[in-house]
PDB file of C-alpha atoms and ligand atoms in Angstrom:
ATOM      1  CA  MET U  19       0.000   0.000   0.000  1.00  0.00           C
ATOM      2  CA  LEU U  20       2.795   2.415   0.961  1.00  0.00           C
ATOM      3  CA  ASN U  21       6.220   2.117  -0.596  1.00  0.00           C
ATOM      4  CA  VAL U  22       8.812   4.662   0.504  1.00  0.00           C
ATOM      5  CA  LYS U  23      12.300   4.716  -0.954  1.00  0.00           C
ATOM      6  CA  ASN U  24      15.397   6.611   0.094  1.00  0.00           C
ATOM      7  CA  ILE U  25      13.932   9.687   1.719  1.00  0.00           C
ATOM      8  CA  ASN U  26      16.472  12.333   2.709  1.00  0.00           C
ATOM      9  CA  GLN U  27      15.213  15.368   4.571  1.00  0.00           C
ATOM     10  CA  TYR U  28      16.931  18.414   6.056  1.00  0.00           C
ATOM     11  CA  TYR U  29      15.946  21.143   8.471  1.00  0.00           C
ATOM     12  CA  GLY U  30      18.271  23.921   7.328  1.00  0.00           C
ATOM     13  CA  GLY U  31      21.714  22.348   7.396  1.00  0.00           C
ATOM     14  CA  SER U  32      20.741  19.432   9.657  1.00  0.00           C
ATOM     15  CA  HIS U  33      20.381  16.135   7.895  1.00  0.00           C
ATOM     16  CA  ILE U  34      17.404  14.611   9.728  1.00  0.00           C
ATOM     17  CA  LEU U  35      16.182  11.641   7.630  1.00  0.00           C
ATOM     18  CA  ARG U  36      18.908   9.496   6.072  1.00  0.00           C
ATOM     19  CA  ASP U  37      17.955   7.237   3.199  1.00  0.00           C
ATOM     20  CA  VAL U  38      14.764   6.083   4.852  1.00  0.00           C
ATOM     21  CA  SER U  39      12.897   3.274   3.077  1.00  0.00           C
ATOM     22  CA  LEU U  40       9.862   1.386   4.309  1.00  0.00           C
ATOM     23  CA  GLN U  41       6.752  -0.439   3.221  1.00  0.00           C
ATOM     24  CA  CYS U  42       3.324  -0.663   4.821  1.00  0.00           C
ATOM     25  CA  THR U  43       1.007  -3.486   3.869  1.00  0.00           C
ATOM     26  CA  LYS U  44      -2.765  -3.546   3.610  1.00  0.00           C
ATOM     27  CA  GLY U  45      -4.309  -5.276   6.607  1.00  0.00           C
ATOM     28  CA  LYS U  46      -1.201  -4.808   8.747  1.00  0.00           C
ATOM     29  CA  VAL U  47      -0.022  -2.524  11.496  1.00  0.00           C
ATOM     30  CA  THR U  48       3.528  -1.306  10.967  1.00  0.00           C
ATOM     31  CA  VAL U  49       4.924   0.149  14.170  1.00  0.00           C
ATOM     32  CA  LEU U  50       7.746   2.674  14.131  1.00  0.00           C
ATOM     33  CA  LEU U  51       9.602   2.991  17.419  1.00  0.00           C
ATOM     34  CA  GLY U  52      12.394   5.269  18.489  1.00  0.00           C
ATOM     35  CA  ARG U  53      13.462   7.624  21.245  1.00  0.00           C
ATOM     36  CA  ASN U  54      12.625  11.330  21.346  1.00  0.00           C
ATOM     37  CA  GLY U  55      14.100  13.482  18.621  1.00  0.00           C
ATOM     38  CA  VAL U  56      15.225  10.703  16.239  1.00  0.00           C
ATOM     39  CA  GLY U  57      13.018  11.886  13.359  1.00  0.00           C
ATOM     40  CA  LYS U  58       9.773   9.914  13.650  1.00  0.00           C
ATOM     41  CA  THR U  59       7.458  12.902  13.366  1.00  0.00           C
ATOM     42  CA  THR U  60       9.605  14.379  10.608  1.00  0.00           C
ATOM     43  CA  LEU U  61       9.172  11.176   8.633  1.00  0.00           C
ATOM     44  CA  LEU U  62       5.388  11.246   9.044  1.00  0.00           C
ATOM     45  CA  LYS U  63       5.263  14.919   8.057  1.00  0.00           C
ATOM     46  CA  SER U  64       7.364  14.080   5.002  1.00  0.00           C
ATOM     47  CA  LEU U  65       4.874  11.371   4.062  1.00  0.00           C
ATOM     48  CA  MET U  66       2.012  13.856   4.451  1.00  0.00           C
ATOM     49  CA  GLY U  67       3.844  16.568   2.473  1.00  0.00           C
ATOM     50  CA  LEU U  68       3.987  18.908   5.466  1.00  0.00           C
ATOM     51  CA  VAL U  69       7.768  19.213   5.208  1.00  0.00           C
ATOM     52  CA  PRO U  70       9.731  19.062   1.940  1.00  0.00           C
ATOM     53  CA  ILE U  71      12.058  16.161   1.195  1.00  0.00           C
ATOM     54  CA  LYS U  72      15.290  16.512  -0.748  1.00  0.00           C
ATOM     55  CA  THR U  73      15.302  13.083  -2.345  1.00  0.00           C
ATOM     56  CA  GLY U  74      13.167   9.991  -2.287  1.00  0.00           C
ATOM     57  CA  SER U  75       9.949   8.539  -3.611  1.00  0.00           C
ATOM     58  CA  ILE U  76       6.614   7.840  -1.952  1.00  0.00           C
ATOM     59  CA  GLU U  77       4.153   5.504  -3.612  1.00  0.00           C
ATOM     60  CA  LEU U  78       0.614   4.966  -2.404  1.00  0.00           C
ATOM     61  CA  ASP U  79      -1.177   2.052  -3.986  1.00  0.00           C
ATOM     62  CA  GLY U  80       1.273   2.139  -6.902  1.00  0.00           C
ATOM     63  CA  LYS U  81       0.939   5.880  -7.514  1.00  0.00           C
ATOM     64  CA  ALA U  82       3.817   8.330  -6.917  1.00  0.00           C
ATOM     65  CA  ILE U  83       2.562  10.987  -4.497  1.00  0.00           C
ATOM     66  CA  GLN U  84       5.785  12.729  -3.454  1.00  0.00           C
ATOM     67  CA  GLY U  85       4.891  15.718  -5.637  1.00  0.00           C
ATOM     68  CA  TYR U  86       1.416  16.061  -4.120  1.00  0.00           C
ATOM     69  CA  THR U  87       0.331  18.745  -1.657  1.00  0.00           C
ATOM     70  CA  PRO U  88      -0.931  17.566   1.771  1.00  0.00           C
ATOM     71  CA  TYR U  89      -4.485  18.124   0.550  1.00  0.00           C
ATOM     72  CA  GLU U  90      -3.891  15.970  -2.529  1.00  0.00           C
ATOM     73  CA  ARG U  91      -2.336  13.239  -0.401  1.00  0.00           C
ATOM     74  CA  ALA U  92      -5.375  13.252   1.863  1.00  0.00           C
ATOM     75  CA  ARG U  93      -7.584  12.968  -1.198  1.00  0.00           C
ATOM     76  CA  ALA U  94      -5.416  10.148  -2.521  1.00  0.00           C
ATOM     77  CA  GLY U  95      -6.182   8.199   0.654  1.00  0.00           C
ATOM     78  CA  VAL U  96      -3.756   9.145   3.420  1.00  0.00           C
ATOM     79  CA  GLY U  97      -5.313   9.803   6.833  1.00  0.00           C
ATOM     80  CA  PHE U  98      -3.107  11.508   9.408  1.00  0.00           C
ATOM     81  CA  VAL U  99      -3.462  11.732  13.181  1.00  0.00           C
ATOM     82  CA  PRO U 100      -0.804  14.237  14.228  1.00  0.00           C
ATOM     83  CA  GLN U 101       1.208  14.168  17.437  1.00  0.00           C
ATOM     84  CA  GLY U 102      -0.625  16.237  20.041  1.00  0.00           C
ATOM     85  CA  ARG U 103      -3.912  15.602  18.180  1.00  0.00           C
ATOM     86  CA  GLU U 104      -4.408  19.136  16.792  1.00  0.00           C
ATOM     87  CA  ILE U 105      -8.148  19.082  16.926  1.00  0.00           C
ATOM     88  CA  PHE U 106      -9.940  22.420  16.594  1.00  0.00           C
ATOM     89  CA  ALA U 107     -10.690  23.473  20.176  1.00  0.00           C
ATOM     90  CA  ARG U 108     -13.326  26.058  19.257  1.00  0.00           C
ATOM     91  CA  LEU U 109     -15.179  23.861  16.808  1.00  0.00           C
ATOM     92  CA  THR U 110     -17.705  21.262  17.893  1.00  0.00           C
ATOM     93  CA  VAL U 111     -17.055  17.542  17.616  1.00  0.00           C
ATOM     94  CA  GLU U 112     -19.317  17.456  14.572  1.00  0.00           C
ATOM     95  CA  GLU U 113     -17.474  20.351  12.917  1.00  0.00           C
ATOM     96  CA  ASN U 114     -14.129  18.681  13.641  1.00  0.00           C
ATOM     97  CA  LEU U 115     -15.372  15.503  11.965  1.00  0.00           C
ATOM     98  CA  ARG U 116     -16.558  17.530   8.978  1.00  0.00           C
ATOM     99  CA  MET U 117     -13.016  18.865   8.587  1.00  0.00           C
ATOM    100  CA  GLY U 118     -12.037  15.300   7.788  1.00  0.00           C
ATOM    101  CA  LEU U 119     -14.470  15.460   4.877  1.00  0.00           C
ATOM    102  CA  ALA U 120     -13.313  18.880   3.675  1.00  0.00           C
ATOM    103  CA  TYR U 121     -12.443  17.762   0.161  1.00  0.00           C
ATOM    104  CA  LYS U 122     -15.639  15.777  -0.365  1.00  0.00           C
ATOM    105  CA  SER U 123     -18.888  17.362  -1.472  1.00  0.00           C
ATOM    106  CA  ALA U 124     -20.681  19.387   1.196  1.00  0.00           C
ATOM    107  CA  SER U 125     -23.540  16.907   1.410  1.00  0.00           C
ATOM    108  CA  THR U 126     -21.268  13.952   2.292  1.00  0.00           C
ATOM    109  CA  PRO U 127     -22.555  12.628   5.619  1.00  0.00           C
ATOM    110  CA  ILE U 128     -20.276  11.798   8.526  1.00  0.00           C
ATOM    111  CA  PRO U 129     -19.968   7.987   8.367  1.00  0.00           C
ATOM    112  CA  ALA U 130     -22.119   6.472  11.116  1.00  0.00           C
ATOM    113  CA  GLU U 131     -19.398   3.904  11.670  1.00  0.00           C
ATOM    114  CA  LEU U 132     -17.235   6.514  13.400  1.00  0.00           C
ATOM    115  CA  PHE U 133     -19.771   6.604  16.228  1.00  0.00           C
ATOM    116  CA  THR U 134     -19.737   2.821  16.477  1.00  0.00           C
ATOM    117  CA  LEU U 135     -15.964   2.908  16.804  1.00  0.00           C
ATOM    118  CA  PHE U 136     -16.032   5.811  19.266  1.00  0.00           C
ATOM    119  CA  PRO U 137     -19.471   6.015  20.954  1.00  0.00           C
ATOM    120  CA  VAL U 138     -18.326   8.894  23.158  1.00  0.00           C
ATOM    121  CA  LEU U 139     -18.196  11.146  20.084  1.00  0.00           C
ATOM    122  CA  LYS U 140     -21.911  10.641  19.543  1.00  0.00           C
ATOM    123  CA  GLN U 141     -22.662  11.749  23.098  1.00  0.00           C
ATOM    124  CA  MET U 142     -20.367  14.742  22.701  1.00  0.00           C
ATOM    125  CA  ILE U 143     -21.375  15.690  19.156  1.00  0.00           C
ATOM    126  CA  ASN U 144     -22.302  19.294  20.003  1.00  0.00           C
ATOM    127  CA  ARG U 145     -19.525  19.941  22.510  1.00  0.00           C
ATOM    128  CA  ARG U 146     -16.494  21.975  21.601  1.00  0.00           C
ATOM    129  CA  GLY U 147     -13.309  20.054  20.936  1.00  0.00           C
ATOM    130  CA  GLY U 148     -11.533  22.024  23.634  1.00  0.00           C
ATOM    131  CA  ASP U 149     -13.998  20.777  26.261  1.00  0.00           C
ATOM    132  CA  LEU U 150     -13.136  17.109  25.666  1.00  0.00           C
ATOM    133  CA  SER U 151     -10.627  15.175  27.769  1.00  0.00           C
ATOM    134  CA  GLY U 152      -7.262  14.352  26.195  1.00  0.00           C
ATOM    135  CA  GLY U 153      -8.373  10.813  25.464  1.00  0.00           C
ATOM    136  CA  GLN U 154     -11.625  11.968  23.896  1.00  0.00           C
ATOM    137  CA  GLN U 155      -9.694  14.449  21.763  1.00  0.00           C
ATOM    138  CA  GLN U 156      -7.447  11.636  20.579  1.00  0.00           C
ATOM    139  CA  GLN U 157     -10.471   9.573  19.613  1.00  0.00           C
ATOM    140  CA  LEU U 158     -11.835  12.603  17.767  1.00  0.00           C
ATOM    141  CA  ALA U 159      -8.535  13.066  15.915  1.00  0.00           C
ATOM    142  CA  ILE U 160      -8.586   9.409  14.837  1.00  0.00           C
ATOM    143  CA  ALA U 161     -12.227   9.609  13.776  1.00  0.00           C
ATOM    144  CA  ARG U 162     -11.496  12.768  11.782  1.00  0.00           C
ATOM    145  CA  ALA U 163      -8.689  10.968   9.960  1.00  0.00           C
ATOM    146  CA  LEU U 164     -11.023   8.035   9.257  1.00  0.00           C
ATOM    147  CA  ALA U 165     -13.935  10.165   8.034  1.00  0.00           C
ATOM    148  CA  ALA U 166     -12.857  10.115   4.393  1.00  0.00           C
ATOM    149  CA  GLY U 167     -12.093   6.375   4.370  1.00  0.00           C
ATOM    150  CA  PRO U 168      -8.279   6.372   4.015  1.00  0.00           C
ATOM    151  CA  LYS U 169      -6.228   3.553   2.466  1.00  0.00           C
ATOM    152  CA  LEU U 170      -3.358   4.408   4.763  1.00  0.00           C
ATOM    153  CA  LEU U 171      -3.828   5.602   8.336  1.00  0.00           C
ATOM    154  CA  ILE U 172      -0.824   7.267   9.967  1.00  0.00           C
ATOM    155  CA  LEU U 173      -0.819   7.855  13.733  1.00  0.00           C
ATOM    156  CA  ASP U 174       1.824   9.806  15.649  1.00  0.00           C
ATOM    157  CA  GLU U 175       2.020   8.690  19.301  1.00  0.00           C
ATOM    158  CA  PRO U 176      -1.717   8.322  19.928  1.00  0.00           C
ATOM    159  CA  THR U 177      -1.197   7.132  23.516  1.00  0.00           C
ATOM    160  CA  GLU U 178       0.787  10.198  24.605  1.00  0.00           C
ATOM    161  CA  GLY U 179      -0.726  11.645  27.780  1.00  0.00           C
ATOM    162  CA  ILE U 180      -3.826   9.462  27.690  1.00  0.00           C
ATOM    163  CA  GLN U 181      -5.455   7.402  30.425  1.00  0.00           C
ATOM    164  CA  PRO U 182      -5.085   3.596  30.255  1.00  0.00           C
ATOM    165  CA  SER U 183      -8.750   2.750  29.648  1.00  0.00           C
ATOM    166  CA  ILE U 184      -8.851   4.922  26.526  1.00  0.00           C
ATOM    167  CA  ILE U 185      -5.480   3.573  25.363  1.00  0.00           C
ATOM    168  CA  LYS U 186      -7.086   0.121  25.417  1.00  0.00           C
ATOM    169  CA  ASP U 187     -10.061   1.337  23.371  1.00  0.00           C
ATOM    170  CA  ILE U 188      -7.771   2.960  20.825  1.00  0.00           C
ATOM    171  CA  GLY U 189      -5.709  -0.220  20.563  1.00  0.00           C
ATOM    172  CA  ARG U 190      -8.851  -2.266  19.904  1.00  0.00           C
ATOM    173  CA  VAL U 191      -9.944   0.116  17.156  1.00  0.00           C
ATOM    174  CA  ILE U 192      -6.526   0.040  15.467  1.00  0.00           C
ATOM    175  CA  ARG U 193      -6.487  -3.766  15.507  1.00  0.00           C
ATOM    176  CA  MET U 194     -10.030  -3.956  14.180  1.00  0.00           C
ATOM    177  CA  LEU U 195      -9.330  -1.523  11.341  1.00  0.00           C
ATOM    178  CA  ALA U 196      -6.275  -3.518  10.282  1.00  0.00           C
ATOM    179  CA  ASP U 197      -8.090  -6.841  10.515  1.00  0.00           C
ATOM    180  CA  ARG U 198     -10.752  -5.639   8.108  1.00  0.00           C
ATOM    181  CA  GLY U 199      -7.995  -5.869   5.549  1.00  0.00           C
ATOM    182  CA  ASP U 200      -8.567  -2.793   3.396  1.00  0.00           C
ATOM    183  CA  MET U 201      -6.283  -0.335   5.159  1.00  0.00           C
ATOM    184  CA  ALA U 202      -2.593  -0.122   5.988  1.00  0.00           C
ATOM    185  CA  ILE U 203      -1.660   1.415   9.331  1.00  0.00           C
ATOM    186  CA  LEU U 204       1.588   3.147  10.240  1.00  0.00           C
ATOM    187  CA  LEU U 205       1.806   3.727  13.975  1.00  0.00           C
ATOM    188  CA  VAL U 206       4.557   5.770  15.613  1.00  0.00           C
ATOM    189  CA  GLU U 207       4.742   4.854  19.276  1.00  0.00           C
ATOM    190  CA  GLN U 208       7.067   5.203  22.239  1.00  0.00           C
ATOM    191  CA  TYR U 209       4.899   3.147  24.582  1.00  0.00           C
ATOM    192  CA  TYR U 210       6.591  -0.200  24.015  1.00  0.00           C
ATOM    193  CA  ASP U 211       3.922  -2.580  25.344  1.00  0.00           C
ATOM    194  CA  PHE U 212       1.199  -0.944  23.268  1.00  0.00           C
ATOM    195  CA  ALA U 213       3.445  -1.031  20.194  1.00  0.00           C
ATOM    196  CA  GLN U 214       4.348  -4.671  20.670  1.00  0.00           C
ATOM    197  CA  GLU U 215       0.766  -5.744  21.140  1.00  0.00           C
ATOM    198  CA  LEU U 216      -0.291  -4.167  17.850  1.00  0.00           C
ATOM    199  CA  ALA U 217       2.758  -4.659  15.643  1.00  0.00           C
ATOM    200  CA  ASP U 218       2.562  -6.970  12.646  1.00  0.00           C
ATOM    201  CA  ASP U 219       5.829  -5.411  11.478  1.00  0.00           C
ATOM    202  CA  TYR U 220       8.198  -3.119  13.341  1.00  0.00           C
ATOM    203  CA  LEU U 221      10.863  -0.557  12.538  1.00  0.00           C
ATOM    204  CA  VAL U 222      13.288   1.089  14.957  1.00  0.00           C
ATOM    205  CA  MET U 223      14.672   4.531  14.156  1.00  0.00           C
ATOM    206  CA  GLU U 224      17.781   6.147  15.556  1.00  0.00           C
ATOM    207  CA  ARG U 225      19.179   9.482  14.345  1.00  0.00           C
ATOM    208  CA  GLY U 226      17.078   9.467  11.218  1.00  0.00           C
ATOM    209  CA  GLU U 227      17.868   5.912  10.122  1.00  0.00           C
ATOM    210  CA  PHE U 228      16.286   2.534  10.654  1.00  0.00           C
ATOM    211  CA  ILE U 229      18.574   0.415  12.806  1.00  0.00           C
ATOM    212  CA  ALA U 230      16.296  -2.613  13.143  1.00  0.00           C
ATOM    213  CA  ARG U 231      13.189  -4.064  11.527  1.00  0.00           C
ATOM    214  CA  GLY U 232      11.274  -7.310  11.601  1.00  0.00           C
ATOM    215  CA  LEU U 233       8.044  -9.049  12.489  1.00  0.00           C
ATOM    216  CA  GLY U 234       6.064  -7.866  15.485  1.00  0.00           C
ATOM    217  CA  LYS U 235       6.030 -11.345  16.965  1.00  0.00           C
ATOM    218  CA  ASP U 236       9.844 -11.283  17.139  1.00  0.00           C
ATOM    219  CA  MET U 237      10.163  -7.893  18.848  1.00  0.00           C
ATOM    220  CA  GLU U 238      10.773  -9.241  22.314  1.00  0.00           C
ATOM    221  CA  ALA U 239      13.255 -11.910  21.168  1.00  0.00           C
ATOM    222  CA  ASN U 240      15.070  -9.328  19.033  1.00  0.00           C
ATOM    223  CA  GLY U 241      15.618  -7.073  22.035  1.00  0.00           C
ATOM    224  CA  VAL U 242      13.634  -4.133  20.684  1.00  0.00           C
ATOM    225  CA  ARG U 243      12.554  -3.152  24.204  1.00  0.00           C
ATOM    226  CA  ASN U 244      16.150  -2.309  25.072  1.00  0.00           C
ATOM    227  CA  LEU U 245      16.760  -0.488  21.794  1.00  0.00           C
ATOM    228  CA  VAL U 246      14.092   2.043  22.659  1.00  0.00           C
ATOM    229  CA  ALA U 247      14.388   2.103  26.465  1.00  0.00           C
ATOM    230  CA  ILE U 248      14.931   5.635  27.708  1.00  0.00           C
TER     231      ILE U 248
HETATM  232  N1  ADP O 327      10.610  22.537  12.454  1.00  0.00           N
HETATM  233  C1  ADP O 327      11.844  22.125  12.779  1.00  0.00           C
HETATM  234  N2  ADP O 327      12.925  22.878  12.487  1.00  0.00           N
HETATM  235  C2  ADP O 327      14.168  22.448  12.799  1.00  0.00           C
HETATM  236  N3  ADP O 327      14.452  21.288  13.404  1.00  0.00           N
HETATM  237  C3  ADP O 327      13.426  20.512  13.735  1.00  0.00           C
HETATM  238  C4  ADP O 327      12.067  20.872  13.448  1.00  0.00           C
HETATM  239  N4  ADP O 327      11.245  19.874  13.880  1.00  0.00           N
HETATM  240  C5  ADP O 327      12.055  18.937  14.421  1.00  0.00           C
HETATM  241  N5  ADP O 327      13.358  19.302  14.332  1.00  0.00           N
HETATM  242  C6  ADP O 327      14.506  18.503  14.763  1.00  0.00           C
HETATM  243  O1  ADP O 327      14.506  17.306  13.995  1.00  0.00           O
HETATM  244  C7  ADP O 327      14.853  16.205  14.800  1.00  0.00           C
HETATM  245  C8  ADP O 327      13.768  15.146  14.727  1.00  0.00           C
HETATM  246  O2  ADP O 327      12.590  15.624  15.347  1.00  0.00           O
HETATM  247  P1  ADP O 327      11.234  14.819  15.352  1.00  0.00           P
HETATM  248  O3  ADP O 327      10.986  14.341  13.977  1.00  0.00           O
HETATM  249  O4  ADP O 327      10.204  15.671  15.964  1.00  0.00           O
HETATM  250  O5  ADP O 327      11.597  13.591  16.300  1.00  0.00           O
HETATM  251  P2  ADP O 327      10.662  12.505  17.036  1.00  0.00           P
HETATM  252  O6  ADP O 327       9.287  12.627  16.490  1.00  0.00           O
HETATM  253  O7  ADP O 327      11.323  11.209  16.757  1.00  0.00           O
HETATM  254  O8  ADP O 327      10.712  12.848  18.505  1.00  0.00           O
HETATM  255  C9  ADP O 327      15.104  16.734  16.202  1.00  0.00           C
HETATM  256  O9  ADP O 327      16.498  16.934  16.347  1.00  0.00           O
HETATM  257  C10 ADP O 327      14.373  18.048  16.203  1.00  0.00           C
HETATM  258  O10 ADP O 327      14.980  18.946  17.086  1.00  0.00           O
HETATM  259 MG1   MG O 328       7.469  13.028  17.448  1.00  0.00          MG
END
């Protein structure tokens, strides 16, 4: 579904991403682990077109999208849940969900399925985003990314600062979405146990490069926990 080859990215003179290549497969959760500041978010922003890359190619479903704007990538089927959620605090839950449909026609309804996945959003539909708890905001950010039915769902540290019961709910939703088989999921995570539970495939980044990769079921045996321990 996603095929990334040899991305190099710079902030000014700092070489952040070094020849990064990866694949994400339909029906699978690919987990990207790594300590703070290694370049995980920069990679996701590069995939979304939010920061420019110097070299490299990005293919979604066989189509080269590295020249696309973020809007065009969203329309091509990339859903993005940014680190820190970035929901619109002054807009209602409903309006936030509509933002996920911004490039569809105005009459496109919010998919009812989002409220099955996250029932709390139905109860809170007229509340402002800023009035939701952190965990509810995270669920809203995921639902917003799902609203347009992406082929690839990218999540940047969805468990950050969130209470355990909601982390469990989010994990269940991610697994369920992958198991349906029509979506690839790329999950950046620093919470090792959550990452390991969900990973079909894993990647470990250090200083802008992948230093380890393999199957999720081998993470423990391959010592990934120590590679990312703080
Ligand atoms: N907008 C920016 N301008 C300059 N440097 C940045 C910017 N954003 C991040 N960086 C630097 O790029 C590196 C990677 O950051 P980031 O991708 O956020 O890491 P991670 O998500 O793995 O914690 C860090 O050294 C960070 O300081
Ligand atoms: Mg980050």
